Amino acid sequence: MPTVAVVDLADGDFLLDVREDDEWEAGHADGALHIPISEFVARYGELTEAAPQDGKIHVICRSGGRSAQVATYLVQQGIDAVNVDGGMQVWAATGRPVVDAKGEPGTVI
């Protein structure tokens, strides 16, 4: 499974957050697309509409397990996708901004 470190992500990289709604609402990366893993297959079209045509999809969850599953699925579909190593826990630990559902400072749960 291809992975990328949080520190290697650039501003503007396409980020897909596959955590559940309560996790997203508590804190997420601003600008990420949110499709919970539990709804991913049913909402797959949202991803294909939002993702850059020839760009990479960076998949993130809390620690990397769920996002690895989704990234693997996407790669099997012929999509350029990578798992974000360590997930939102590492995102927050490296000082990247986390916002809640209201756009205020959030927390990773």
PDB file of C-alpha atoms in Angstrom:
ATOM      1  CA  MET A   1       0.000   0.000   0.000  1.00  0.00           C
ATOM      2  CA  PRO A   2       1.499   3.346  -1.012  1.00  0.00           C
ATOM      3  CA  THR A   3       1.767   5.761   1.899  1.00  0.00           C
ATOM      4  CA  VAL A   4       2.767   9.355   2.408  1.00  0.00           C
ATOM      5  CA  ALA A   5       3.900  11.116   5.571  1.00  0.00           C
ATOM      6  CA  VAL A   6       1.880  14.064   6.837  1.00  0.00           C
ATOM      7  CA  VAL A   7       4.992  16.253   6.649  1.00  0.00           C
ATOM      8  CA  ASP A   8       5.244  15.484   2.915  1.00  0.00           C
ATOM      9  CA  LEU A   9       1.750  16.767   2.117  1.00  0.00           C
ATOM     10  CA  ALA A  10       1.642  20.115   0.360  1.00  0.00           C
ATOM     11  CA  ASP A  11      -0.992  22.791   0.647  1.00  0.00           C
ATOM     12  CA  GLY A  12      -3.605  22.059  -1.969  1.00  0.00           C
ATOM     13  CA  ASP A  13      -3.132  18.277  -2.001  1.00  0.00           C
ATOM     14  CA  PHE A  14      -6.512  16.551  -2.310  1.00  0.00           C
ATOM     15  CA  LEU A  15      -7.426  14.974   1.036  1.00  0.00           C
ATOM     16  CA  LEU A  16     -10.207  12.414   1.571  1.00  0.00           C
ATOM     17  CA  ASP A  17     -11.232  11.901   5.213  1.00  0.00           C
ATOM     18  CA  VAL A  18     -12.968   8.544   5.768  1.00  0.00           C
ATOM     19  CA  ARG A  19     -13.669   8.868   9.504  1.00  0.00           C
ATOM     20  CA  GLU A  20     -17.206   8.729  10.873  1.00  0.00           C
ATOM     21  CA  ASP A  21     -19.401  11.817  11.329  1.00  0.00           C
ATOM     22  CA  ASP A  22     -18.680  12.340  15.044  1.00  0.00           C
ATOM     23  CA  GLU A  23     -14.936  12.237  14.408  1.00  0.00           C
ATOM     24  CA  TRP A  24     -15.254  14.688  11.496  1.00  0.00           C
ATOM     25  CA  GLU A  25     -17.397  17.092  13.491  1.00  0.00           C
ATOM     26  CA  ALA A  26     -14.925  17.143  16.405  1.00  0.00           C
ATOM     27  CA  GLY A  27     -11.963  17.985  14.177  1.00  0.00           C
ATOM     28  CA  HIS A  28     -10.733  17.623  10.613  1.00  0.00           C
ATOM     29  CA  ALA A  29      -8.353  19.131   8.098  1.00  0.00           C
ATOM     30  CA  ASP A  30      -9.923  22.219   6.572  1.00  0.00           C
ATOM     31  CA  GLY A  31     -10.768  21.650   2.922  1.00  0.00           C
ATOM     32  CA  ALA A  32     -10.821  17.844   3.104  1.00  0.00           C
ATOM     33  CA  LEU A  33     -13.629  15.885   1.464  1.00  0.00           C
ATOM     34  CA  HIS A  34     -15.530  13.811   4.020  1.00  0.00           C
ATOM     35  CA  ILE A  35     -16.989  10.443   3.065  1.00  0.00           C
ATOM     36  CA  PRO A  36     -17.226   8.028   6.025  1.00  0.00           C
ATOM     37  CA  ILE A  37     -15.901   4.542   5.318  1.00  0.00           C
ATOM     38  CA  SER A  38     -19.315   3.168   6.324  1.00  0.00           C
ATOM     39  CA  GLU A  39     -20.893   5.090   3.412  1.00  0.00           C
ATOM     40  CA  PHE A  40     -17.983   5.002   0.982  1.00  0.00           C
ATOM     41  CA  VAL A  41     -19.299   2.585  -1.639  1.00  0.00           C
ATOM     42  CA  ALA A  42     -22.711   4.299  -1.786  1.00  0.00           C
ATOM     43  CA  ARG A  43     -21.114   7.759  -2.040  1.00  0.00           C
ATOM     44  CA  TYR A  44     -18.218   6.842  -4.354  1.00  0.00           C
ATOM     45  CA  GLY A  45     -19.580   9.191  -7.046  1.00  0.00           C
ATOM     46  CA  GLU A  46     -18.999  12.174  -4.767  1.00  0.00           C
ATOM     47  CA  LEU A  47     -15.313  11.345  -4.743  1.00  0.00           C
ATOM     48  CA  THR A  48     -15.031  10.967  -8.495  1.00  0.00           C
ATOM     49  CA  GLU A  49     -16.781  14.323  -8.969  1.00  0.00           C
ATOM     50  CA  ALA A  50     -14.634  16.188  -6.444  1.00  0.00           C
ATOM     51  CA  ALA A  51     -11.208  14.646  -6.989  1.00  0.00           C
ATOM     52  CA  PRO A  52      -8.777  16.170  -9.472  1.00  0.00           C
ATOM     53  CA  GLN A  53      -8.840  14.293 -12.787  1.00  0.00           C
ATOM     54  CA  ASP A  54      -5.155  13.411 -12.901  1.00  0.00           C
ATOM     55  CA  GLY A  55      -4.233  14.110  -9.305  1.00  0.00           C
ATOM     56  CA  LYS A  56      -3.438  11.947  -6.338  1.00  0.00           C
ATOM     57  CA  ILE A  57      -6.002  11.219  -3.622  1.00  0.00           C
ATOM     58  CA  HIS A  58      -4.554  11.315  -0.108  1.00  0.00           C
ATOM     59  CA  VAL A  59      -6.768   9.196   2.160  1.00  0.00           C
ATOM     60  CA  ILE A  60      -6.798   9.890   5.910  1.00  0.00           C
ATOM     61  CA  CYS A  61      -8.538   8.560   9.017  1.00  0.00           C
ATOM     62  CA  ARG A  62      -7.654   8.705  12.727  1.00  0.00           C
ATOM     63  CA  SER A  63      -4.543   6.522  12.661  1.00  0.00           C
ATOM     64  CA  GLY A  64      -4.243   4.954   9.200  1.00  0.00           C
ATOM     65  CA  GLY A  65      -6.165   1.663   9.308  1.00  0.00           C
ATOM     66  CA  ARG A  66      -9.444   2.649   7.680  1.00  0.00           C
ATOM     67  CA  SER A  67      -7.753   4.957   5.224  1.00  0.00           C
ATOM     68  CA  ALA A  68      -5.439   2.103   4.168  1.00  0.00           C
ATOM     69  CA  GLN A  69      -8.510   0.011   3.315  1.00  0.00           C
ATOM     70  CA  VAL A  70     -10.030   2.796   1.217  1.00  0.00           C
ATOM     71  CA  ALA A  71      -6.726   3.643  -0.467  1.00  0.00           C
ATOM     72  CA  THR A  72      -6.266  -0.028  -1.375  1.00  0.00           C
ATOM     73  CA  TYR A  73      -9.756  -0.131  -2.869  1.00  0.00           C
ATOM     74  CA  LEU A  74      -9.091   3.033  -4.894  1.00  0.00           C
ATOM     75  CA  VAL A  75      -5.778   1.687  -6.219  1.00  0.00           C
ATOM     76  CA  GLN A  76      -7.613  -1.490  -7.283  1.00  0.00           C
ATOM     77  CA  GLN A  77      -9.998   0.762  -9.235  1.00  0.00           C
ATOM     78  CA  GLY A  78      -7.052   2.286 -11.076  1.00  0.00           C
ATOM     79  CA  ILE A  79      -7.053   5.531  -9.091  1.00  0.00           C
ATOM     80  CA  ASP A  80      -3.834   7.172  -7.899  1.00  0.00           C
ATOM     81  CA  ALA A  81      -4.387   7.026  -4.126  1.00  0.00           C
ATOM     82  CA  VAL A  82      -2.122   6.888  -1.075  1.00  0.00           C
ATOM     83  CA  ASN A  83      -2.680   6.337   2.621  1.00  0.00           C
ATOM     84  CA  VAL A  84      -1.665   9.182   4.943  1.00  0.00           C
ATOM     85  CA  ASP A  85       0.600   7.467   7.480  1.00  0.00           C
ATOM     86  CA  GLY A  86      -0.504   8.023  11.067  1.00  0.00           C
ATOM     87  CA  GLY A  87      -3.705   9.801  10.053  1.00  0.00           C
ATOM     88  CA  MET A  88      -5.235  12.743  11.849  1.00  0.00           C
ATOM     89  CA  GLN A  89      -3.353  11.910  15.042  1.00  0.00           C
ATOM     90  CA  VAL A  90      -0.066  12.684  13.307  1.00  0.00           C
ATOM     91  CA  TRP A  91      -1.680  15.581  11.406  1.00  0.00           C
ATOM     92  CA  ALA A  92      -2.546  17.289  14.698  1.00  0.00           C
ATOM     93  CA  ALA A  93       0.731  16.289  16.403  1.00  0.00           C
ATOM     94  CA  THR A  94       2.751  17.979  13.645  1.00  0.00           C
ATOM     95  CA  GLY A  95       0.861  21.230  14.162  1.00  0.00           C
ATOM     96  CA  ARG A  96      -1.345  21.090  11.092  1.00  0.00           C
ATOM     97  CA  PRO A  97      -4.618  22.968  11.670  1.00  0.00           C
ATOM     98  CA  VAL A  98      -7.674  21.027  12.824  1.00  0.00           C
ATOM     99  CA  VAL A  99     -11.134  22.628  12.653  1.00  0.00           C
ATOM    100  CA  ASP A 100     -14.483  21.456  13.959  1.00  0.00           C
ATOM    101  CA  ALA A 101     -17.824  21.425  12.143  1.00  0.00           C
ATOM    102  CA  LYS A 102     -18.258  25.147  12.896  1.00  0.00           C
ATOM    103  CA  GLY A 103     -14.831  26.104  11.557  1.00  0.00           C
ATOM    104  CA  GLU A 104     -13.467  26.678  15.060  1.00  0.00           C
ATOM    105  CA  PRO A 105     -10.326  24.965  16.406  1.00  0.00           C
ATOM    106  CA  GLY A 106     -11.077  21.264  16.700  1.00  0.00           C
ATOM    107  CA  THR A 107      -9.702  18.107  18.254  1.00  0.00           C
ATOM    108  CA  VAL A 108      -8.976  14.646  16.912  1.00  0.00           C
ATOM    109  CA  ILE A 109     -11.049  11.947  18.583  1.00  0.00           C
TER     110      ILE A 109
END
